[in-house]
Each structure stands twice: as structure tokens, then as C-alpha cells.
Coordinates of C-alpha atoms in Angstrom, one line a residue:
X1 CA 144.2 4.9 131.2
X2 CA 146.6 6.9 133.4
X3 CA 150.1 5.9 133.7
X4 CA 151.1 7.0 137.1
X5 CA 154.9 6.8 138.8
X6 CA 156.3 8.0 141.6
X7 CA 159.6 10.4 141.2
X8 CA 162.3 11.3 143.0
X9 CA 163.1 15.0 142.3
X10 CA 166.0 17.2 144.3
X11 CA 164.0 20.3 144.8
X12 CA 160.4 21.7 144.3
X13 CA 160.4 25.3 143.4
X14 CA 162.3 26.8 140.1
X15 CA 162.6 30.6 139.3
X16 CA 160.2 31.9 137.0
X17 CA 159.8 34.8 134.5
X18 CA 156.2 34.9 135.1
X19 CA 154.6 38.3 136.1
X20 CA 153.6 38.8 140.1
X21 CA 155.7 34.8 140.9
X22 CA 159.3 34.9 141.7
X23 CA 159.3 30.9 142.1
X24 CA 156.7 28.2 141.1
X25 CA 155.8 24.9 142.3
X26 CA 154.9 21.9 140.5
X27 CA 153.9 18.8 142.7
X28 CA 153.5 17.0 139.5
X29 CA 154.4 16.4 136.1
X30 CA 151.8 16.0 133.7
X31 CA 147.6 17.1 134.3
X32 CA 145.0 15.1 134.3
X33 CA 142.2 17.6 133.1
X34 CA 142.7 17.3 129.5
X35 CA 142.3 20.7 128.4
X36 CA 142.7 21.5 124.8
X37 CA 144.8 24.4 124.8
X38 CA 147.0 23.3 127.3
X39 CA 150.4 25.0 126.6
X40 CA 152.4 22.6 129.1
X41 CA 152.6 19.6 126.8
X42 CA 155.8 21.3 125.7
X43 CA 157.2 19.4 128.3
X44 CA 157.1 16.3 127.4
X45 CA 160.6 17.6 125.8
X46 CA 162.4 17.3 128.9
X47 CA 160.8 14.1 130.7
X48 CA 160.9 11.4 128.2
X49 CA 157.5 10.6 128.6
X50 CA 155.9 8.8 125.3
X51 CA 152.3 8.8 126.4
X52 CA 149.9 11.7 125.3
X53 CA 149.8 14.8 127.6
X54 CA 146.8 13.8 130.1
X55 CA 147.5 10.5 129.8
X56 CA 150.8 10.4 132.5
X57 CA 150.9 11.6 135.9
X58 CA 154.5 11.9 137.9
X59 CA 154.2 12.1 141.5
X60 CA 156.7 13.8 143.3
X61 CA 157.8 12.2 146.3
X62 CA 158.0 15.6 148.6
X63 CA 159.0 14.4 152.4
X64 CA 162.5 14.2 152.2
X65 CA 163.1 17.8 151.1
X66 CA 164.0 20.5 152.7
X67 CA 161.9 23.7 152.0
X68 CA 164.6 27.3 151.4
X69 CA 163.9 30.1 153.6
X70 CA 162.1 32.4 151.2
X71 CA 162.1 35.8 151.6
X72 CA 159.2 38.0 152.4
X73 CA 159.3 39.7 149.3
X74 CA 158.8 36.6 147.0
X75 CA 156.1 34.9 145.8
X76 CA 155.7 31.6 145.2
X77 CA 153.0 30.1 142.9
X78 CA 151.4 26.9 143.0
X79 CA 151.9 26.0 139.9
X80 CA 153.0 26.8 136.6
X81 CA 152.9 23.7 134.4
X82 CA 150.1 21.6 136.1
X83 CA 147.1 22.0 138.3
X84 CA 148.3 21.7 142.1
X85 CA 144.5 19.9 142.9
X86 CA 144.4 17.7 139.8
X87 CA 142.3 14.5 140.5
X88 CA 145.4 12.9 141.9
X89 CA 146.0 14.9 144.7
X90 CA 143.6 13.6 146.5
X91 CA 145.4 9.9 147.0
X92 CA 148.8 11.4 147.0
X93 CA 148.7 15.1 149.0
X94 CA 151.9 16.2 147.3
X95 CA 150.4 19.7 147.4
X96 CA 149.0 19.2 151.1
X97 CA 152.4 18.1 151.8
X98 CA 154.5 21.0 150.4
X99 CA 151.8 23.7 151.8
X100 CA 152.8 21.8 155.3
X101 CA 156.1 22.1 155.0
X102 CA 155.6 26.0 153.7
X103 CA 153.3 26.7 157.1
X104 CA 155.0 29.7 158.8
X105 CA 157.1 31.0 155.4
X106 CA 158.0 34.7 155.3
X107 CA 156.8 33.9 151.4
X108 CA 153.7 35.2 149.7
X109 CA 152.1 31.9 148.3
X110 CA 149.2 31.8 145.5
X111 CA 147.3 29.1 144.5
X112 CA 145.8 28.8 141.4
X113 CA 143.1 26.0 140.3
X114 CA 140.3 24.5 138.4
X115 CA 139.5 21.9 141.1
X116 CA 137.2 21.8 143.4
X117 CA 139.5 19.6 145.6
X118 CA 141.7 22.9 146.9
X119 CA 138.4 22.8 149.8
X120 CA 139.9 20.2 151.5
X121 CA 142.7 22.2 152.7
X122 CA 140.9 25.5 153.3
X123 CA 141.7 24.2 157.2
X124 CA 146.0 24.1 156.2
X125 CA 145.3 27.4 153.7
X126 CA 144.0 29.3 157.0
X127 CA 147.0 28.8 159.1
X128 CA 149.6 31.0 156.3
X129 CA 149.3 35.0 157.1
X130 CA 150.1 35.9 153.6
X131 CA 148.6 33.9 151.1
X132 CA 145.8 33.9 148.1
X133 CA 143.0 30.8 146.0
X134 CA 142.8 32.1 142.4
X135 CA 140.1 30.2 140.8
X136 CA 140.5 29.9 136.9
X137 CA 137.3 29.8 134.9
X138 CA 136.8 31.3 131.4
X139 CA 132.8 30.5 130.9
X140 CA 129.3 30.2 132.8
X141 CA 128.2 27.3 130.5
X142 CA 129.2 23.8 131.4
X143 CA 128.7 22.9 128.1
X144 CA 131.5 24.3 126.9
X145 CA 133.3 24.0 129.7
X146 CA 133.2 20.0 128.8
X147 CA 134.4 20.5 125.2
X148 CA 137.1 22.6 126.3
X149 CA 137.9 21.2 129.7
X150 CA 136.6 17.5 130.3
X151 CA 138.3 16.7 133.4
X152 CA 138.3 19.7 135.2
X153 CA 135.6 20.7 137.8
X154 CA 132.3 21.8 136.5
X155 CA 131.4 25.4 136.8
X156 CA 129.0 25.1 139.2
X157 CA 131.7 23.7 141.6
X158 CA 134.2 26.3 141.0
X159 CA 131.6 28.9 141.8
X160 CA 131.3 27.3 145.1
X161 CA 134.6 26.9 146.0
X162 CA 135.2 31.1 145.7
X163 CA 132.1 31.4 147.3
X164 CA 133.2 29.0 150.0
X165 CA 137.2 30.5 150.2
X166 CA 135.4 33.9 150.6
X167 CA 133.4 33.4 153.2
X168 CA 136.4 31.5 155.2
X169 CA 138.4 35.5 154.8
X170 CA 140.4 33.6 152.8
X171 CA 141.6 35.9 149.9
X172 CA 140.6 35.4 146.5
X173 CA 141.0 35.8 143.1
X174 CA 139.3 34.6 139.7
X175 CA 141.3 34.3 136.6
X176 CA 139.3 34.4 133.4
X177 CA 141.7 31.9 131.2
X178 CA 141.8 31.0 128.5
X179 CA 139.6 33.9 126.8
X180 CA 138.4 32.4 123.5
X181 CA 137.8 35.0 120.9
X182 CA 134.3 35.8 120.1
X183 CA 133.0 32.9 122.6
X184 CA 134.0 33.7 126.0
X185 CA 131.3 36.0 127.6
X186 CA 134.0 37.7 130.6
X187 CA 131.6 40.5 131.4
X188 CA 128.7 37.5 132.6
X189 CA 131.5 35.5 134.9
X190 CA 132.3 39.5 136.3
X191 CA 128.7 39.8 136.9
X192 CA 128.4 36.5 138.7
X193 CA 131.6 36.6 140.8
X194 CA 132.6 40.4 141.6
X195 CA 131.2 40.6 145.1
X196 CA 133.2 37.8 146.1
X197 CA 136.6 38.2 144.8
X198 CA 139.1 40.3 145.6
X199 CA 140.6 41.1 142.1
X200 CA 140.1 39.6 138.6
X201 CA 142.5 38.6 136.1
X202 CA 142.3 38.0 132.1
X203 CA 144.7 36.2 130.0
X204 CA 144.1 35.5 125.9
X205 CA 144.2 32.1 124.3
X206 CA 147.7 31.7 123.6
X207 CA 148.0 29.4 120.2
X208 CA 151.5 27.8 119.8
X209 CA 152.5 24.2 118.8
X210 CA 150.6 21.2 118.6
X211 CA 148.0 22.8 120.3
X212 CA 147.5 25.3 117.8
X213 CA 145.4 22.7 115.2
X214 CA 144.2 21.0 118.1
X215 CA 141.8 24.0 119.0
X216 CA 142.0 25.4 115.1
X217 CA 140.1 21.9 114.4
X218 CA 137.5 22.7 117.3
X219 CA 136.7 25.9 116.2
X220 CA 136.1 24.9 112.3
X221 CA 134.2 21.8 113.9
X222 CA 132.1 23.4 116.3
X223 CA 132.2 27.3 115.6
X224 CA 133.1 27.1 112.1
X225 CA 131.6 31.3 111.5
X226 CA 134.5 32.2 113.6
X227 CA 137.3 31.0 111.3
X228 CA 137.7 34.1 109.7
X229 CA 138.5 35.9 113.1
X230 CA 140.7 33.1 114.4
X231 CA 142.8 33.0 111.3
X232 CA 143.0 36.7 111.5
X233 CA 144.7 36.4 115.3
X234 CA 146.6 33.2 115.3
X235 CA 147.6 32.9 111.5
X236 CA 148.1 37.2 110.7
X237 CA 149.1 38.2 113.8
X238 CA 146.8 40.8 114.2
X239 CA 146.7 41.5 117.8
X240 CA 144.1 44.7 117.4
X241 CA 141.1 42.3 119.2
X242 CA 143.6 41.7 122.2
X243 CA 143.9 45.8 122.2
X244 CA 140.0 46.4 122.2
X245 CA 139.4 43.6 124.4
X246 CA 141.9 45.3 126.9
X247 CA 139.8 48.7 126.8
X248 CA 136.9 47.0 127.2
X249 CA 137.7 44.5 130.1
X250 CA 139.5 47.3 131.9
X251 CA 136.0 50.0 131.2
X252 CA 133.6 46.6 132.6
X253 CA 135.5 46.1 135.7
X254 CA 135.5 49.7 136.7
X255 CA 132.3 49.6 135.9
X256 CA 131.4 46.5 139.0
X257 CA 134.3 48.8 141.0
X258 CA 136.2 45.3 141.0
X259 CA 140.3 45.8 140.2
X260 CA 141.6 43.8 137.8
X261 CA 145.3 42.7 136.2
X262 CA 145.5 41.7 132.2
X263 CA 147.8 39.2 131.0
X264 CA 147.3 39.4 127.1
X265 CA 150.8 38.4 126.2
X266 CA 152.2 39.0 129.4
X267 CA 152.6 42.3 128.6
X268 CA 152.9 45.1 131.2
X269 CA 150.4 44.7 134.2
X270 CA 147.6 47.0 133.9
X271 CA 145.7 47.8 137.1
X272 CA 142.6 49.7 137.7

């Protein structure tokens, strides 16, 4: 069961350190996909919530504030620490509401998502000049997409939402996130979704916290022959797979003539 409340908050975008977003948006507090390597259960420090991350969702109630004049130099991202199209949006429209309120903002904007449900507002998307969908998906098999992601959309219907964004001009861009070492096949999803994207990005499974024996304990259960390489990153610190990986992601994308950003630590952007 889901505990949902409604929240009262004073303002809707924070600054952020994150590479290519100068502010982020978060319509909600908490996600309801359940994902487990979710790195935003850290904060449950700050909102006093007792309940199980996935298991609380916090509205925010969005018409009584006033949206800042951004400048045309900043971006804003929708969102950092929960899916802006999580299954609640579609009762509530926070995000619908904020993106109204945005309509006509000097601001880049950029969406990124697992759901399916970001369709429904491909009609409010079309009226911002400066604005981009980034669809995150890290596997072709549904199968594991379940194990991994059980309340997210399925990967057929993330397939058709870029399809569907790209044929609406609408521009586009697929982030391959979480990569999973030794199971995530990045150079099939390029295959599948270059001709209808504008740029790809890749970001490593970060393993921090209580999320760290969370997906330890999935590996050993499900992938146990892969121990040995996942105690190698996440327990020795050897990051020399991360430095391969980036050679060879950067050498596959020139390859499908398809540019491409890597996030592997959030270390320095590297373009094609």
C-alpha cells in the first residue's frame, strides 16, 4: 500500500551540482517504481517519512507558486530525485501543472523518464521553443527490466514513447542508466534506438548505502558468476571496467554516427 499526502512546499526548483542542469524540479517526494538501485532513498533523511522508499508518495500542491524568471542560459531538469511521470501523476498533474506555469520560459527545460505517461503532454511539451524527453532505459529484455524495475514502464512502451516524441519534432534523448556490469547489453539498445534520438547518454551503477546489499544480494541470487567482478568494482574500487567501458561506448556510438555524453562518476563530459 501507498501512503500518499498532499504538501505544502514554498518553492519547486533548487540549484543543482549536476552536469548540463543548473536547477531541478521535483513535483514529488518519494517514487513509486521501486527500482533497486534507487539512490534517492537518501532522502528519507530529511522528510521524516518512516515507510520504505516506494512505499510513500508526497504531492506537491503547485498552484499557488509563483514560477522565477529563469534565464535563457539555464537549465532546468525535471527531476533529480523522482520520476516527474510516476504512476501518480496521472490523478494529480503536478508536473502538467508546473510545465504550464513554465510555458513561455527563456529556460532550457529537460525531461527525463521511465513512464510512458510523459505522452499525455506531448500537446503542452510542443508549445516550449527550447526543450528536450530523455527516455531512461538500460536493457532490451523485459525480464530484467521487472527484477530491476517492477513499476516502471515496460520496455516495449518506452520504445514507443521515443518513437512517438520523435516523430512529433520533439527532441530527444535516451539515457542508458543504470549500466549493470557484465549484464547490460548498451550496444543492442544503440542499435535499436539511434535513428531516432538525438544524442545518447551512459551513466554506471552507482553502489552506495542501503542500496549497496540490496543489489549485492540480487546479483549473488540471480547472477551469482558475476560476484567476482562486482566485488572487484564496488568493494576494491577498481574503476578500470568504467575506463574500458568508456572507450568502448564512445568507439560504438561513432560507429552508428550517433553523439553521445558519459556520466561514469560524473566525471568530465565527454562528447563525440
Amino acid at each position: 500500500m501507498i501512503h500518499i499526502s498532499e504538501v505544502q512546499v514554498k518553492e519547486l526548483f533548487s540549484k543543482t551540482k549536476l552536469p548540463d542542469a543548473d536547477y531541478v524540479c521535483n513535483p514529488y517526494v518519494g517514487c513509486t517504481h521501486k527500482c533497486i538501485y534507487c539512490y534517492a532513498e537518501f532522502m528519507k533523511r530529511f522528510t521524516n517519512h518512516n515507510d520504505n522508499w516506494g512505499d510513500f508518495i508526497d504531492i506537491k500542491k503547485v498552484s499557488s507558486i509563483k514560477i522565477p524568471e529563469f534565464k535563457e542560459n539555464q537549465t532546468i531538469l525535471f527531476s533529480s530525485v523522482t520520476d516527474p511521470y510516476n504512476s501518480f501523476e496521472k490523478k494529480y498533474e503536478a508536473t502538467r501543472k508546473i510545465l504550464k506555469k513554465l510555458t513561455g520560459t527563456k529556460a532550457h527545460v529537460e525531461i527525463l523518464t521511465k513512464s510512458a505517461l510523459v505522452t499525455r503532454d506531448i500537446d503542452l511539451i510542443k508549445q516550449f521553443s527550447n526543450i528536450k524527453v530523455g527516455i531512461s532505459m538500460n536493457t532490451l529484455d523485459d525480464k530484467f527490466r521487472k527484477e530491476i524495475e517492477p513499476y516502471a514502464s515496460s520496455v516495449e512502451k518506452r520504445l514507443d514513447v521515443l518513437y512517438k516524441l520523435n516523430a512529433e519534432g520533439i527532441n530527444t534523448y535516451v539515457f542508458i542508466s543504470p549500466i549493470f556490469p557484465g549484464i547490460c547489453d548498451y550496444e543492442s539498445i544503440i542499435e535499436k534506438i539511434y535513428k531516432h534520438t538525438h544524442y545518447i547518454c551512459f551513466e554506471n551503477l552507482n553502489l552506495r548505502g542501503s542500496y549497496k546489499g540490496r543489489v549485492m544480494n540480487y546479483i549473488k541470487d540471480t547472477r551469482p558468476y558475476l560476484l567476482p567482478l562486482y566485488d572487484n568494482i564496488y568493494n576494491k574500487n577498481d574503476n578500470s571496467y568504467w575506463e574500458r567501458l568508456k572507450d568502448d561506448t564512445l568507439k560504438t556510438c561513432e560507429k552508428y554516427g550517433v553523439d553521445c555524453r558519459i556520466y561514469f562518476y560524473h566525471d568530465k563530459i565527454k562528447k563525440k
